[in-house]
PDB file of C-alpha atoms in Angstrom:
ATOM      1  CA  MET A  29     204.504  84.523 109.824  1.00 96.00           C
ATOM      2  CA  ARG A  30     204.090  88.938 110.402  1.00 98.00           C
ATOM      3  CA  ILE A  31     204.684  90.327 114.027  1.00 98.00           C
ATOM      4  CA  PHE A  32     202.340  92.879 115.057  1.00 98.00           C
ATOM      5  CA  ILE A  33     202.417  94.751 118.539  1.00 98.00           C
ATOM      6  CA  ASP A  34     199.847  94.953 121.050  1.00 98.00           C
ATOM      7  CA  SER A  35     200.040  98.002 122.658  1.00 97.00           C
ATOM      8  CA  ALA A  36     198.783 101.768 122.240  1.00 97.00           C
ATOM      9  CA  ASP A  37     202.017 103.493 123.375  1.00 96.00           C
ATOM     10  CA  ILE A  38     203.963 104.612 121.393  1.00 95.00           C
ATOM     11  CA  GLU A  39     207.989 104.862 122.443  1.00 95.00           C
ATOM     12  CA  GLU A  40     206.969 100.848 122.309  1.00 97.00           C
ATOM     13  CA  ILE A  41     205.671 101.080 119.147  1.00 98.00           C
ATOM     14  CA  LYS A  42     209.112 103.069 117.934  1.00 98.00           C
ATOM     15  CA  LYS A  43     211.097 100.208 119.777  1.00 98.00           C
ATOM     16  CA  VAL A  44     208.844  97.973 116.996  1.00 98.00           C
ATOM     17  CA  LYS A  45     209.940 100.086 114.438  1.00 98.00           C
ATOM     18  CA  GLU A  46     212.787 100.491 115.103  1.00 98.00           C
ATOM     19  CA  TYR A  47     213.999  96.920 115.705  1.00 98.00           C
ATOM     20  CA  GLY A  48     212.723  96.523 111.551  1.00 97.00           C
ATOM     21  CA  LEU A  49     209.802  93.489 112.820  1.00 98.00           C
ATOM     22  CA  LEU A  50     206.943  96.183 112.522  1.00 98.00           C
ATOM     23  CA  ASP A  51     204.046  94.885 110.723  1.00 98.00           C
ATOM     24  CA  GLY A  52     200.453  96.014 112.631  1.00 98.00           C
ATOM     25  CA  VAL A  53     199.868  97.986 115.856  1.00 98.00           C
ATOM     26  CA  THR A  54     196.897  96.285 117.638  1.00 98.00           C
ATOM     27  CA  THR A  55     194.897  98.817 119.986  1.00 97.00           C
ATOM     28  CA  ASN A  56     192.263  99.106 122.020  1.00 95.00           C
ATOM     29  CA  PRO A  57     190.448 101.947 124.207  1.00 95.00           C
ATOM     30  CA  SER A  58     192.332 101.072 127.682  1.00 95.00           C
ATOM     31  CA  LEU A  59     195.515 100.702 126.199  1.00 96.00           C
ATOM     32  CA  ILE A  60     195.370 104.403 124.383  1.00 96.00           C
ATOM     33  CA  LYS A  61     193.858 105.601 127.047  1.00 94.00           C
ATOM     34  CA  ASN A  62     196.562 104.785 129.611  1.00 93.00           C
ATOM     35  CA  ALA A  63     199.134 105.828 126.380  1.00 94.00           C
ATOM     36  CA  VAL A  64     197.284 109.603 126.900  1.00 93.00           C
ATOM     37  CA  ARG A  65     197.358 109.751 130.326  1.00 91.00           C
ATOM     38  CA  LYS A  66     201.318 108.514 130.402  1.00 89.00           C
ATOM     39  CA  LEU A  67     202.004 112.070 127.699  1.00 88.00           C
ATOM     40  CA  LYS A  68     200.347 114.366 130.024  1.00 86.00           C
ATOM     41  CA  GLU A  69     202.474 113.022 133.165  1.00 87.00           C
ATOM     42  CA  LYS A  70     205.318 113.888 130.385  1.00 84.00           C
ATOM     43  CA  GLY A  71     203.288 117.719 130.407  1.00 86.00           C
ATOM     44  CA  ARG A  72     202.318 116.445 125.970  1.00 83.00           C
ATOM     45  CA  LYS A  73     198.923 117.343 126.086  1.00 80.00           C
ATOM     46  CA  LEU A  74     196.931 115.083 122.924  1.00 86.00           C
ATOM     47  CA  ASP A  75     193.525 114.189 122.829  1.00 92.00           C
ATOM     48  CA  VAL A  76     193.012 110.630 121.336  1.00 94.00           C
ATOM     49  CA  GLU A  77     191.281 111.931 118.066  1.00 95.00           C
ATOM     50  CA  SER A  78     195.014 113.939 117.901  1.00 94.00           C
ATOM     51  CA  TYR A  79     197.354 110.492 119.610  1.00 95.00           C
ATOM     52  CA  ILE A  80     195.627 107.981 116.791  1.00 97.00           C
ATOM     53  CA  LYS A  81     196.711 109.885 114.731  1.00 97.00           C
ATOM     54  CA  TYR A  82     200.091 110.491 115.843  1.00 96.00           C
ATOM     55  CA  ILE A  83     200.698 106.290 115.949  1.00 97.00           C
ATOM     56  CA  PHE A  84     199.538 106.464 111.932  1.00 98.00           C
ATOM     57  CA  ARG A  85     201.584 108.874 111.246  1.00 97.00           C
ATOM     58  CA  VAL A  86     204.763 107.128 113.537  1.00 97.00           C
ATOM     59  CA  VAL A  87     204.079 103.021 111.973  1.00 98.00           C
ATOM     60  CA  GLY A  88     203.593 104.540 108.038  1.00 97.00           C
ATOM     61  CA  LYS A  89     200.651 104.378 105.544  1.00 95.00           C
ATOM     62  CA  LYS A  90     200.685 100.733 104.998  1.00 97.00           C
ATOM     63  CA  VAL A  91     200.962  99.408 108.187  1.00 98.00           C
ATOM     64  CA  PRO A  92     198.002  97.947 109.775  1.00 98.00           C
ATOM     65  CA  VAL A  93     196.479  99.394 112.807  1.00 98.00           C
ATOM     66  CA  SER A  94     193.104  98.222 114.426  1.00 98.00           C
ATOM     67  CA  LEU A  95     190.688 100.461 115.960  1.00 98.00           C
ATOM     68  CA  GLU A  96     188.220  98.847 118.533  1.00 98.00           C
ATOM     69  CA  VAL A  97     184.350  99.897 118.686  1.00 98.00           C
ATOM     70  CA  VAL A  98     182.357 100.377 121.683  1.00 96.00           C
ATOM     71  CA  GLY A  99     179.171  99.465 120.750  1.00 95.00           C
ATOM     72  CA  GLN A 100     177.396  96.655 121.608  1.00 94.00           C
ATOM     73  CA  ASP A 101     174.542  96.091 118.795  1.00 96.00           C
ATOM     74  CA  TYR A 102     174.307  96.199 115.553  1.00 97.00           C
ATOM     75  CA  ASP A 103     173.674 100.032 114.682  1.00 97.00           C
ATOM     76  CA  GLU A 104     175.940 101.401 117.141  1.00 97.00           C
ATOM     77  CA  MET A 105     179.229  98.769 116.007  1.00 98.00           C
ATOM     78  CA  ILE A 106     177.694 100.123 112.134  1.00 98.00           C
ATOM     79  CA  ARG A 107     178.103 103.892 112.323  1.00 98.00           C
ATOM     80  CA  GLU A 108     181.574 103.855 114.970  1.00 98.00           C
ATOM     81  CA  GLY A 109     182.993 101.610 112.652  1.00 98.00           C
ATOM     82  CA  PHE A 110     182.011 103.438 109.999  1.00 98.00           C
ATOM     83  CA  MET A 111     182.831 106.210 112.180  1.00 98.00           C
ATOM     84  CA  LEU A 112     186.730 105.074 112.456  1.00 98.00           C
ATOM     85  CA  TRP A 113     187.603 104.009 108.795  1.00 97.00           C
ATOM     86  CA  LYS A 114     186.328 107.527 107.368  1.00 97.00           C
ATOM     87  CA  LYS A 115     187.593 109.930 110.337  1.00 97.00           C
ATOM     88  CA  PHE A 116     190.944 108.040 110.051  1.00 98.00           C
ATOM     89  CA  LYS A 117     191.408 106.215 106.538  1.00 97.00           C
ATOM     90  CA  SER A 118     193.088 109.110 105.547  1.00 97.00           C
ATOM     91  CA  CYS A 119     196.415 109.063 107.928  1.00 97.00           C
ATOM     92  CA  GLY A 120     197.234 104.760 106.836  1.00 97.00           C
ATOM     93  CA  ASN A 121     195.900 101.544 107.190  1.00 98.00           C
ATOM     94  CA  VAL A 122     191.945 100.915 109.229  1.00 98.00           C
ATOM     95  CA  TYR A 123     191.285  98.155 110.682  1.00 98.00           C
ATOM     96  CA  VAL A 124     188.527  98.422 112.753  1.00 98.00           C
ATOM     97  CA  LYS A 125     188.068  95.663 115.405  1.00 98.00           C
ATOM     98  CA  ILE A 126     184.503  94.420 116.014  1.00 98.00           C
ATOM     99  CA  PRO A 127     183.515  91.194 118.465  1.00 98.00           C
ATOM    100  CA  ILE A 128     182.233  88.793 116.892  1.00 98.00           C
ATOM    101  CA  ASP A 129     179.266  88.421 120.003  1.00 97.00           C
ATOM    102  CA  PRO A 130     178.600  91.702 121.177  1.00 97.00           C
ATOM    103  CA  CYS A 131     175.948  89.464 123.776  1.00 96.00           C
ATOM    104  CA  ILE A 132     177.492  90.476 127.441  1.00 92.00           C
ATOM    105  CA  GLU A 133     174.511  88.573 129.714  1.00 84.00           C
ATOM    106  CA  GLY A 134     173.425  85.211 128.877  1.00 81.00           C
ATOM    107  CA  LYS A 135     169.933  85.990 127.325  1.00 87.00           C
ATOM    108  CA  CYS A 136     170.591  88.095 125.004  1.00 93.00           C
ATOM    109  CA  ASN A 137     168.476  88.716 121.305  1.00 94.00           C
ATOM    110  CA  ARG A 138     171.798  90.166 119.936  1.00 95.00           C
ATOM    111  CA  LYS A 139     174.421  88.089 119.512  1.00 96.00           C
ATOM    112  CA  MET A 140     174.103  87.822 115.675  1.00 97.00           C
ATOM    113  CA  ASP A 141     175.080  91.432 115.496  1.00 98.00           C
ATOM    114  CA  GLY A 142     178.483  90.773 115.371  1.00 98.00           C
ATOM    115  CA  ILE A 143     177.866  89.083 112.383  1.00 98.00           C
ATOM    116  CA  ARG A 144     175.640  91.030 110.545  1.00 98.00           C
ATOM    117  CA  ALA A 145     178.505  94.730 111.619  1.00 98.00           C
ATOM    118  CA  ILE A 146     180.936  92.545 109.911  1.00 98.00           C
ATOM    119  CA  LYS A 147     178.787  91.633 106.577  1.00 98.00           C
ATOM    120  CA  GLU A 148     178.080  95.426 106.332  1.00 98.00           C
ATOM    121  CA  LEU A 149     180.857  96.511 107.041  1.00 98.00           C
ATOM    122  CA  SER A 150     183.104  94.580 104.712  1.00 98.00           C
ATOM    123  CA  ARG A 151     179.752  95.096 101.672  1.00 97.00           C
ATOM    124  CA  ARG A 152     181.373  99.810 102.969  1.00 97.00           C
ATOM    125  CA  LYS A 153     184.887  98.564 102.273  1.00 97.00           C
ATOM    126  CA  VAL A 154     185.825  98.983 105.762  1.00 98.00           C
ATOM    127  CA  ARG A 155     189.137  96.734 106.827  1.00 98.00           C
ATOM    128  CA  VAL A 156     187.509  94.169 109.560  1.00 98.00           C
ATOM    129  CA  ASN A 157     189.395  92.801 112.199  1.00 98.00           C
ATOM    130  CA  CYS A 158     186.923  89.906 114.010  1.00 98.00           C
ATOM    131  CA  THR A 159     187.578  89.487 117.884  1.00 98.00           C
ATOM    132  CA  LEU A 160     187.170  87.717 120.317  1.00 98.00           C
ATOM    133  CA  ILE A 161     187.140  84.547 118.206  1.00 98.00           C
ATOM    134  CA  PHE A 162     187.179  81.449 120.991  1.00 98.00           C
ATOM    135  CA  THR A 163     185.925  78.138 118.623  1.00 98.00           C
ATOM    136  CA  PRO A 164     186.799  77.750 115.310  1.00 98.00           C
ATOM    137  CA  GLU A 165     182.970  78.060 113.795  1.00 98.00           C
ATOM    138  CA  GLN A 166     183.043  81.989 114.688  1.00 98.00           C
ATOM    139  CA  ALA A 167     185.822  82.166 113.011  1.00 98.00           C
ATOM    140  CA  LEU A 168     184.564  80.565 109.761  1.00 98.00           C
ATOM    141  CA  LEU A 169     181.418  82.434 110.412  1.00 98.00           C
ATOM    142  CA  ALA A 170     183.549  85.711 110.735  1.00 98.00           C
ATOM    143  CA  ALA A 171     185.627  85.103 107.757  1.00 98.00           C
ATOM    144  CA  MET A 172     181.949  83.881 105.673  1.00 98.00           C
ATOM    145  CA  ALA A 173     180.722  87.353 106.355  1.00 98.00           C
ATOM    146  CA  GLY A 174     183.758  89.109 105.281  1.00 98.00           C
ATOM    147  CA  ALA A 175     186.284  90.202 107.989  1.00 98.00           C
ATOM    148  CA  ASN A 176     190.451  90.068 107.060  1.00 98.00           C
ATOM    149  CA  PHE A 177     192.601  89.467 110.165  1.00 98.00           C
ATOM    150  CA  VAL A 178     190.092  86.892 113.539  1.00 98.00           C
ATOM    151  CA  SER A 179     191.461  87.002 116.466  1.00 98.00           C
ATOM    152  CA  PRO A 180     191.519  83.940 118.379  1.00 98.00           C
ATOM    153  CA  PHE A 181     192.513  85.264 122.138  1.00 98.00           C
ATOM    154  CA  VAL A 182     194.881  81.813 122.617  1.00 98.00           C
ATOM    155  CA  ALA A 183     195.853  82.582 126.176  1.00 97.00           C
ATOM    156  CA  ARG A 184     193.138  83.310 127.678  1.00 97.00           C
ATOM    157  CA  GLU A 185     191.394  80.472 126.015  1.00 98.00           C
ATOM    158  CA  GLU A 186     194.247  78.100 128.272  1.00 97.00           C
ATOM    159  CA  ASP A 187     192.511  79.826 131.127  1.00 97.00           C
ATOM    160  CA  TYR A 188     188.990  79.295 130.475  1.00 97.00           C
ATOM    161  CA  ILE A 189     189.749  75.048 129.776  1.00 97.00           C
ATOM    162  CA  LYS A 190     192.326  75.714 133.243  1.00 97.00           C
ATOM    163  CA  LYS A 191     189.264  77.189 135.007  1.00 97.00           C
ATOM    164  CA  ILE A 192     186.549  74.902 133.617  1.00 96.00           C
ATOM    165  CA  LYS A 193     189.096  71.833 134.062  1.00 96.00           C
ATOM    166  CA  ARG A 194     188.076  70.036 130.596  1.00 96.00           C
ATOM    167  CA  LYS A 195     187.997  70.497 126.993  1.00 96.00           C
ATOM    168  CA  ASP A 196     187.044  73.874 125.665  1.00 95.00           C
ATOM    169  CA  ASN A 197     183.954  71.671 123.580  1.00 93.00           C
ATOM    170  CA  GLY A 198     186.386  69.911 122.140  1.00 96.00           C
ATOM    171  CA  ILE A 199     189.596  72.597 122.007  1.00 97.00           C
ATOM    172  CA  LYS A 200     192.325  71.653 124.204  1.00 97.00           C
ATOM    173  CA  SER A 201     194.142  74.740 124.467  1.00 97.00           C
ATOM    174  CA  GLY A 202     194.590  77.876 122.838  1.00 98.00           C
ATOM    175  CA  ILE A 203     197.062  76.718 120.361  1.00 98.00           C
ATOM    176  CA  ASP A 204     194.831  73.599 119.647  1.00 98.00           C
ATOM    177  CA  LEU A 205     192.014  76.333 118.547  1.00 98.00           C
ATOM    178  CA  VAL A 206     194.644  78.429 116.160  1.00 98.00           C
ATOM    179  CA  ALA A 207     194.837  74.862 114.457  1.00 98.00           C
ATOM    180  CA  GLN A 208     191.689  73.921 114.265  1.00 98.00           C
ATOM    181  CA  ILE A 209     190.745  77.200 113.029  1.00 98.00           C
ATOM    182  CA  ARG A 210     193.707  77.122 110.390  1.00 98.00           C
ATOM    183  CA  GLU A 211     192.630  73.489 108.924  1.00 98.00           C
ATOM    184  CA  ILE A 212     188.982  74.278 109.038  1.00 98.00           C
ATOM    185  CA  PHE A 213     190.232  77.690 106.576  1.00 98.00           C
ATOM    186  CA  ASN A 214     192.771  74.692 104.123  1.00 98.00           C
ATOM    187  CA  LYS A 215     189.914  72.878 103.635  1.00 98.00           C
ATOM    188  CA  GLN A 216     187.163  75.130 103.660  1.00 97.00           C
ATOM    189  CA  LYS A 217     189.199  77.325 100.858  1.00 97.00           C
ATOM    190  CA  VAL A 218     189.204  80.779 103.345  1.00 97.00           C
ATOM    191  CA  LYS A 219     191.247  83.027 101.147  1.00 92.00           C
ATOM    192  CA  ASN A 220     190.863  86.442 101.683  1.00 95.00           C
ATOM    193  CA  CYS A 221     191.184  86.290 106.562  1.00 98.00           C
ATOM    194  CA  GLU A 222     193.676  86.183 108.401  1.00 98.00           C
ATOM    195  CA  ILE A 223     194.547  84.189 111.276  1.00 98.00           C
ATOM    196  CA  LEU A 224     196.246  86.586 113.702  1.00 98.00           C
ATOM    197  CA  ALA A 225     196.646  84.442 117.053  1.00 98.00           C
ATOM    198  CA  ALA A 226     195.655  87.462 119.933  1.00 98.00           C
ATOM    199  CA  SER A 227     196.510  87.470 123.906  1.00 96.00           C
ATOM    200  CA  VAL A 228     199.920  85.862 122.849  1.00 97.00           C
ATOM    201  CA  ARG A 229     201.694  85.713 126.513  1.00 96.00           C
ATOM    202  CA  ASP A 230     205.010  83.680 126.161  1.00 97.00           C
ATOM    203  CA  VAL A 231     207.640  82.324 124.009  1.00 97.00           C
ATOM    204  CA  ARG A 232     206.455  80.044 123.535  1.00 97.00           C
ATOM    205  CA  HIS A 233     202.588  80.977 122.404  1.00 97.00           C
ATOM    206  CA  PHE A 234     204.661  82.925 119.990  1.00 98.00           C
ATOM    207  CA  ARG A 235     206.554  79.305 118.602  1.00 98.00           C
ATOM    208  CA  GLU A 236     203.517  76.773 118.876  1.00 98.00           C
ATOM    209  CA  VAL A 237     201.313  80.152 117.457  1.00 98.00           C
ATOM    210  CA  THR A 238     203.166  79.751 114.938  1.00 98.00           C
ATOM    211  CA  LEU A 239     203.573  75.750 114.623  1.00 98.00           C
ATOM    212  CA  ALA A 240     199.307  75.632 114.261  1.00 98.00           C
ATOM    213  CA  GLY A 241     199.644  78.331 111.229  1.00 98.00           C
ATOM    214  CA  ALA A 242     199.054  81.750 112.538  1.00 98.00           C
ATOM    215  CA  ASP A 243     199.529  84.344 109.655  1.00 98.00           C
ATOM    216  CA  ILE A 244     199.714  87.115 112.457  1.00 98.00           C
ATOM    217  CA  ALA A 245     200.800  87.205 116.030  1.00 98.00           C
ATOM    218  CA  THR A 246     199.984  90.384 118.468  1.00 98.00           C
ATOM    219  CA  MET A 247     202.091  90.762 121.675  1.00 98.00           C
ATOM    220  CA  PRO A 248     203.667  92.899 123.496  1.00 98.00           C
ATOM    221  CA  LEU A 249     206.639  94.938 122.976  1.00 98.00           C
ATOM    222  CA  SER A 250     207.902  92.968 126.685  1.00 97.00           C
ATOM    223  CA  VAL A 251     207.070  89.340 124.169  1.00 98.00           C
ATOM    224  CA  ILE A 252     208.749  90.337 121.347  1.00 98.00           C
ATOM    225  CA  GLU A 253     211.476  91.025 122.720  1.00 98.00           C
ATOM    226  CA  GLN A 254     211.793  87.480 124.875  1.00 97.00           C
ATOM    227  CA  LEU A 255     212.318  86.108 121.395  1.00 97.00           C
ATOM    228  CA  VAL A 256     216.745  86.966 120.613  1.00 96.00           C
ATOM    229  CA  LYS A 257     216.912  85.854 123.993  1.00 94.00           C
ATOM    230  CA  HIS A 258     218.700  82.485 125.816  1.00 94.00           C
ATOM    231  CA  TYR A 259     221.020  81.846 128.177  1.00 94.00           C
ATOM    232  CA  LYS A 260     223.485  80.341 125.724  1.00 95.00           C
ATOM    233  CA  THR A 261     223.674  82.934 122.827  1.00 93.00           C
ATOM    234  CA  ARG A 262     224.698  85.512 125.289  1.00 91.00           C
ATOM    235  CA  GLU A 263     227.252  82.377 127.316  1.00 92.00           C
ATOM    236  CA  GLY A 264     228.605  81.999 123.942  1.00 93.00           C
ATOM    237  CA  MET A 265     228.864  86.063 123.710  1.00 88.00           C
ATOM    238  CA  LYS A 266     230.729  86.189 126.278  1.00 89.00           C
ATOM    239  CA  ARG A 267     233.115  83.724 124.717  1.00 89.00           C
ATOM    240  CA  PHE A 268     233.846  85.372 121.400  1.00 86.00           C
ATOM    241  CA  THR A 269     233.633  88.636 123.286  1.00 84.00           C
ATOM    242  CA  GLU A 270     236.514  87.059 126.020  1.00 84.00           C
ATOM    243  CA  ASP A 271     238.197  85.198 122.857  1.00 82.00           C
ATOM    244  CA  ILE A 272     239.018  88.031 120.112  1.00 83.00           C
ATOM    245  CA  VAL A 273     241.584  89.158 118.228  1.00 81.00           C
ATOM    246  CA  PRO A 274     243.771  91.816 118.670  1.00 86.00           C
ATOM    247  CA  GLU A 275     245.083  91.820 115.045  1.00 84.00           C
ATOM    248  CA  TYR A 276     241.054  90.531 114.183  1.00 85.00           C
ATOM    249  CA  ALA A 277     240.211  93.325 116.401  1.00 86.00           C
ATOM    250  CA  LYS A 278     242.339  96.025 114.926  1.00 87.00           C
ATOM    251  CA  LEU A 279     240.946  94.578 111.328  1.00 89.00           C
ATOM    252  CA  VAL A 280     237.218  94.977 111.995  1.00 88.00           C
ATOM    253  CA  GLY A 281     238.170  98.720 114.260  1.00 89.00           C
ATOM    254  CA  TYR A 282     236.460  96.756 116.965  1.00 85.00           C
ATOM    255  CA  LYS A 283     235.741  99.079 120.190  1.00 81.00           C
ATOM    256  CA  LYS A 284     235.118  97.457 123.524  1.00 76.00           C
ATOM    257  CA  GLN A 285     231.872  97.850 124.549  1.00 68.00           C
TER     258      GLN A 285
END
């Protein structure tokens, strides 16, 4: 299991790197916009392109960073995706986020444009993170088209199931979505596409996507930091501290915090 941070905030990314847990970064235009605004409020002025380059400098050359297209048709997604790759490939390990289905309205003749865009970008050697996955079929088609990551949205799937008050076409939960994708990938011998569990909102989600077979989980900093917390752990630390033997403390050079 690898841990990605779902953030464009430089300070948050630096923290996870300092923890030794930074395996990747996922962003979207809204996260980048808010991060740039936050810097400006602190008196630092960077445009979006410079800010993205700043992220790559912080994470290093090998750490995957996902950048999202905003276009909603094949030609625009190809143009934007190739532009993002070309502009930032010298900075680091760029992944382009492509939606599985770019349609917004019910009646739309562009529903296969995401698959087409993944196929073409993959042909051009652009690494792709296929996003907004809500069914195992979507994940399999994206993998077949050449996506390097598929991103099932765990909590959003669960929100939808609660809203419709029934299974989502045989899917019981967001965790079940991940598990079904893993089972299909195993049976179909999908080898070059990893399952990146997105919309992971709490510790339970992280544990369960791990058990369900996700390769990666992307989470906000707040969730990553919750992974180590437990009441009994802190209770134990308090007791250990109270029971420190003075001679042993002197031996190891312990200084009370």
